[in-house]
Amino acid sequence: MMFAATETDDFRRRCLAAFKSKFGGLGIEPYFETVKLLSAKPGELLFQFTVSDIHLNLAGFVHGGVIGVLHDAMTFVAAWSLFDGKMNGVSADLNIKYLHGIKKNELISVKAEAVPTGRKLVFCSADFSTADGKVMARGTYTVYRIKPENFRRVSTRPKDEPDSKSKL
């Protein structure tokens, strides 16, 4: 069941809470520290983040895997937003084109969009753009929907393993 495309502070707060809760505890939280959710309508979210050291590869650009993690999380929440939170799912497809290198301290906007394509699939896309509108990375993502009552979150980290904040 989808609902009306209106933006409210409450809806934006719920989307941000979903973003944090769905990806918290997986060890990827440091990548999200500078992420802000600027606006939210069902199926259309606008995020922004400032690139920091945690995002960089050895060459000094944002690591492609980091873009993949951010893309996955942001587009998933865009899909989630279509169904008033009554959805969970798994990745069916993820494709990212890296168009230009992104450097430290750049302010990046991410427009994440989602469109249902049937009973089980949601097609998502996102553009990573600089402040002047230059698209740096573009991706697509397909979510296979699972009803919340059929989804059980299982921790992948053994209880005796340190969390992501531990030093090696």
Tab-separated table of C-alpha atoms in Angstrom:
chain	number	residue	atom	x	y	z
A	1	MET	CA	0.000	0.000	0.000
A	2	MET	CA	1.492	3.316	-1.042
A	3	PHE	CA	0.483	6.648	0.393
A	4	ALA	CA	0.246	10.272	-0.667
A	5	ALA	CA	3.391	12.032	-1.879
A	6	THR	CA	3.730	14.748	0.729
A	7	GLU	CA	6.729	15.819	2.713
A	8	THR	CA	6.386	16.412	6.423
A	9	ASP	CA	8.937	16.720	9.191
A	10	ASP	CA	7.489	13.578	10.762
A	11	PHE	CA	7.878	11.605	7.518
A	12	ARG	CA	11.465	12.853	7.104
A	13	ARG	CA	12.241	11.869	10.727
A	14	ARG	CA	10.790	8.380	10.172
A	15	CYS	CA	12.877	7.935	7.012
A	16	LEU	CA	16.020	9.049	8.848
A	17	ALA	CA	15.239	6.689	11.736
A	18	ALA	CA	14.766	3.838	9.239
A	19	PHE	CA	18.074	4.718	7.587
A	20	LYS	CA	19.869	4.511	10.948
A	21	SER	CA	18.071	1.451	12.330
A	22	LYS	CA	18.152	-0.719	9.203
A	23	PHE	CA	21.895	-0.284	8.789
A	24	GLY	CA	22.985	0.111	12.410
A	25	GLY	CA	24.971	-2.717	13.990
A	26	LEU	CA	26.430	-3.896	10.693
A	27	GLY	CA	29.810	-2.213	11.160
A	28	ILE	CA	29.192	0.355	8.426
A	29	GLU	CA	27.972	3.191	10.656
A	30	PRO	CA	31.167	5.307	10.280
A	31	TYR	CA	30.340	5.863	6.595
A	32	PHE	CA	27.050	7.518	7.616
A	33	GLU	CA	28.409	9.976	10.211
A	34	THR	CA	28.222	13.039	7.943
A	35	VAL	CA	25.016	12.003	6.130
A	36	LYS	CA	21.989	14.299	6.455
A	37	LEU	CA	18.520	13.726	5.064
A	38	LEU	CA	17.468	17.078	3.603
A	39	SER	CA	14.050	16.175	2.220
A	40	ALA	CA	11.781	13.166	1.933
A	41	LYS	CA	8.692	12.296	-0.050
A	42	PRO	CA	7.516	8.735	-0.664
A	43	GLY	CA	9.903	7.311	-3.223
A	44	GLU	CA	12.126	10.401	-3.369
A	45	LEU	CA	14.763	11.298	-0.785
A	46	LEU	CA	17.530	13.871	-0.875
A	47	PHE	CA	20.621	13.145	1.206
A	48	GLN	CA	23.799	15.151	1.612
A	49	PHE	CA	27.182	14.294	3.082
A	50	THR	CA	30.662	15.728	3.322
A	51	VAL	CA	33.447	13.395	2.265
A	52	SER	CA	35.814	12.569	5.131
A	53	ASP	CA	38.858	10.327	5.597
A	54	ILE	CA	36.702	7.258	6.335
A	55	HIS	CA	35.309	7.403	2.779
A	56	LEU	CA	38.682	7.532	0.974
A	57	ASN	CA	40.767	4.898	-0.777
A	58	LEU	CA	44.583	4.973	-0.867
A	59	ALA	CA	44.545	7.268	-3.910
A	60	GLY	CA	42.604	9.930	-1.982
A	61	PHE	CA	39.241	9.493	-3.699
A	62	VAL	CA	36.002	8.045	-2.316
A	63	HIS	CA	36.291	4.257	-2.415
A	64	GLY	CA	33.883	2.611	-4.857
A	65	GLY	CA	32.721	0.200	-2.155
A	66	VAL	CA	31.760	3.124	0.068
A	67	ILE	CA	29.657	4.573	-2.758
A	68	GLY	CA	28.084	1.114	-3.080
A	69	VAL	CA	27.215	0.961	0.637
A	70	LEU	CA	25.785	4.483	0.646
A	71	HIS	CA	23.847	3.820	-2.580
A	72	ASP	CA	22.411	0.573	-1.209
A	73	ALA	CA	21.297	2.172	2.064
A	74	MET	CA	19.899	5.381	0.586
A	75	THR	CA	17.944	3.750	-2.230
A	76	PHE	CA	16.630	1.047	0.091
A	77	VAL	CA	15.145	3.713	2.370
A	78	ALA	CA	13.629	5.397	-0.706
A	79	ALA	CA	11.920	2.058	-1.480
A	80	TRP	CA	10.901	1.623	2.170
A	81	SER	CA	9.343	5.101	2.108
A	82	LEU	CA	6.853	4.033	-0.571
A	83	PHE	CA	5.173	1.559	1.758
A	84	ASP	CA	4.948	3.559	4.997
A	85	GLY	CA	7.613	1.346	6.535
A	86	LYS	CA	5.653	-1.864	5.948
A	87	MET	CA	8.322	-3.358	3.741
A	88	ASN	CA	11.581	-5.123	3.981
A	89	GLY	CA	13.638	-6.603	1.222
A	90	VAL	CA	16.849	-7.915	-0.202
A	91	SER	CA	19.047	-6.802	-3.073
A	92	ALA	CA	18.223	-8.337	-6.423
A	93	ASP	CA	20.579	-6.135	-8.441
A	94	LEU	CA	23.007	-3.277	-7.786
A	95	ASN	CA	24.836	-1.386	-10.529
A	96	ILE	CA	26.966	1.726	-10.140
A	97	LYS	CA	28.773	3.828	-12.726
A	98	TYR	CA	31.694	5.823	-11.343
A	99	LEU	CA	31.898	8.877	-13.576
A	100	HIS	CA	34.413	11.103	-11.735
A	101	GLY	CA	36.594	10.824	-8.651
A	102	ILE	CA	35.186	12.385	-5.480
A	103	LYS	CA	37.722	14.054	-3.168
A	104	LYS	CA	37.913	14.744	0.550
A	105	ASN	CA	35.786	17.628	1.883
A	106	GLU	CA	33.496	17.675	-1.172
A	107	LEU	CA	29.830	18.211	-0.363
A	108	ILE	CA	27.870	15.500	-2.159
A	109	SER	CA	24.108	15.440	-2.690
A	110	VAL	CA	22.389	12.147	-3.356
A	111	LYS	CA	18.935	12.028	-4.898
A	112	ALA	CA	17.549	8.553	-4.223
A	113	GLU	CA	14.367	7.521	-6.008
A	114	ALA	CA	12.219	4.385	-5.980
A	115	VAL	CA	9.367	3.145	-8.172
A	116	PRO	CA	7.442	-0.099	-7.577
A	117	THR	CA	7.443	-2.298	-10.668
A	118	GLY	CA	5.073	-5.016	-9.510
A	119	ARG	CA	4.103	-6.963	-6.413
A	120	LYS	CA	7.624	-7.982	-5.444
A	121	LEU	CA	10.113	-5.609	-7.088
A	122	VAL	CA	11.017	-1.964	-6.522
A	123	PHE	CA	13.328	-0.224	-8.997
A	124	CYS	CA	15.604	2.400	-7.432
A	125	SER	CA	18.169	4.870	-8.695
A	126	ALA	CA	20.503	7.469	-7.224
A	127	ASP	CA	22.802	10.202	-8.473
A	128	PHE	CA	25.789	11.405	-6.434
A	129	SER	CA	26.367	15.058	-7.410
A	130	THR	CA	28.623	17.907	-6.364
A	131	ALA	CA	27.321	21.287	-5.168
A	132	ASP	CA	27.504	22.619	-8.739
A	133	GLY	CA	25.361	19.741	-10.048
A	134	LYS	CA	28.079	17.602	-11.645
A	135	VAL	CA	27.072	13.922	-11.446
A	136	MET	CA	29.988	11.959	-9.988
A	137	ALA	CA	28.365	8.512	-9.720
A	138	ARG	CA	25.060	7.072	-10.867
A	139	GLY	CA	23.502	3.817	-9.835
A	140	THR	CA	20.492	1.569	-10.043
A	141	TYR	CA	19.225	-0.954	-7.554
A	142	THR	CA	16.401	-3.481	-7.545
A	143	VAL	CA	14.841	-4.522	-4.241
A	144	TYR	CA	12.967	-7.804	-3.889
A	145	ARG	CA	10.215	-7.055	-1.368
A	146	ILE	CA	9.668	-9.236	1.675
A	147	LYS	CA	6.735	-8.703	4.011
A	148	PRO	CA	7.950	-7.543	7.448
A	149	GLU	CA	6.374	-10.545	9.172
A	150	ASN	CA	8.525	-12.841	6.977
A	151	PHE	CA	11.758	-11.005	7.732
A	152	ARG	CA	13.975	-11.685	10.705
A	153	ARG	CA	17.153	-9.685	11.244
A	154	VAL	CA	20.051	-11.946	12.066
A	155	SER	CA	23.261	-10.514	13.405
A	156	THR	CA	26.259	-11.497	11.313
A	157	ARG	CA	28.712	-10.617	14.073
A	158	PRO	CA	29.493	-13.213	16.767
A	159	LYS	CA	28.775	-11.905	20.264
A	160	ASP	CA	32.459	-12.052	21.253
A	161	GLU	CA	33.642	-10.121	18.159
A	162	PRO	CA	34.427	-6.424	18.740
A	163	ASP	CA	32.205	-3.805	17.172
A	164	SER	CA	33.245	-1.406	14.401
A	165	LYS	CA	34.563	1.185	16.869
A	166	SER	CA	37.314	-1.117	18.122
A	167	LYS	CA	40.878	-0.511	17.015
A	168	LEU	CA	42.715	-3.359	15.267
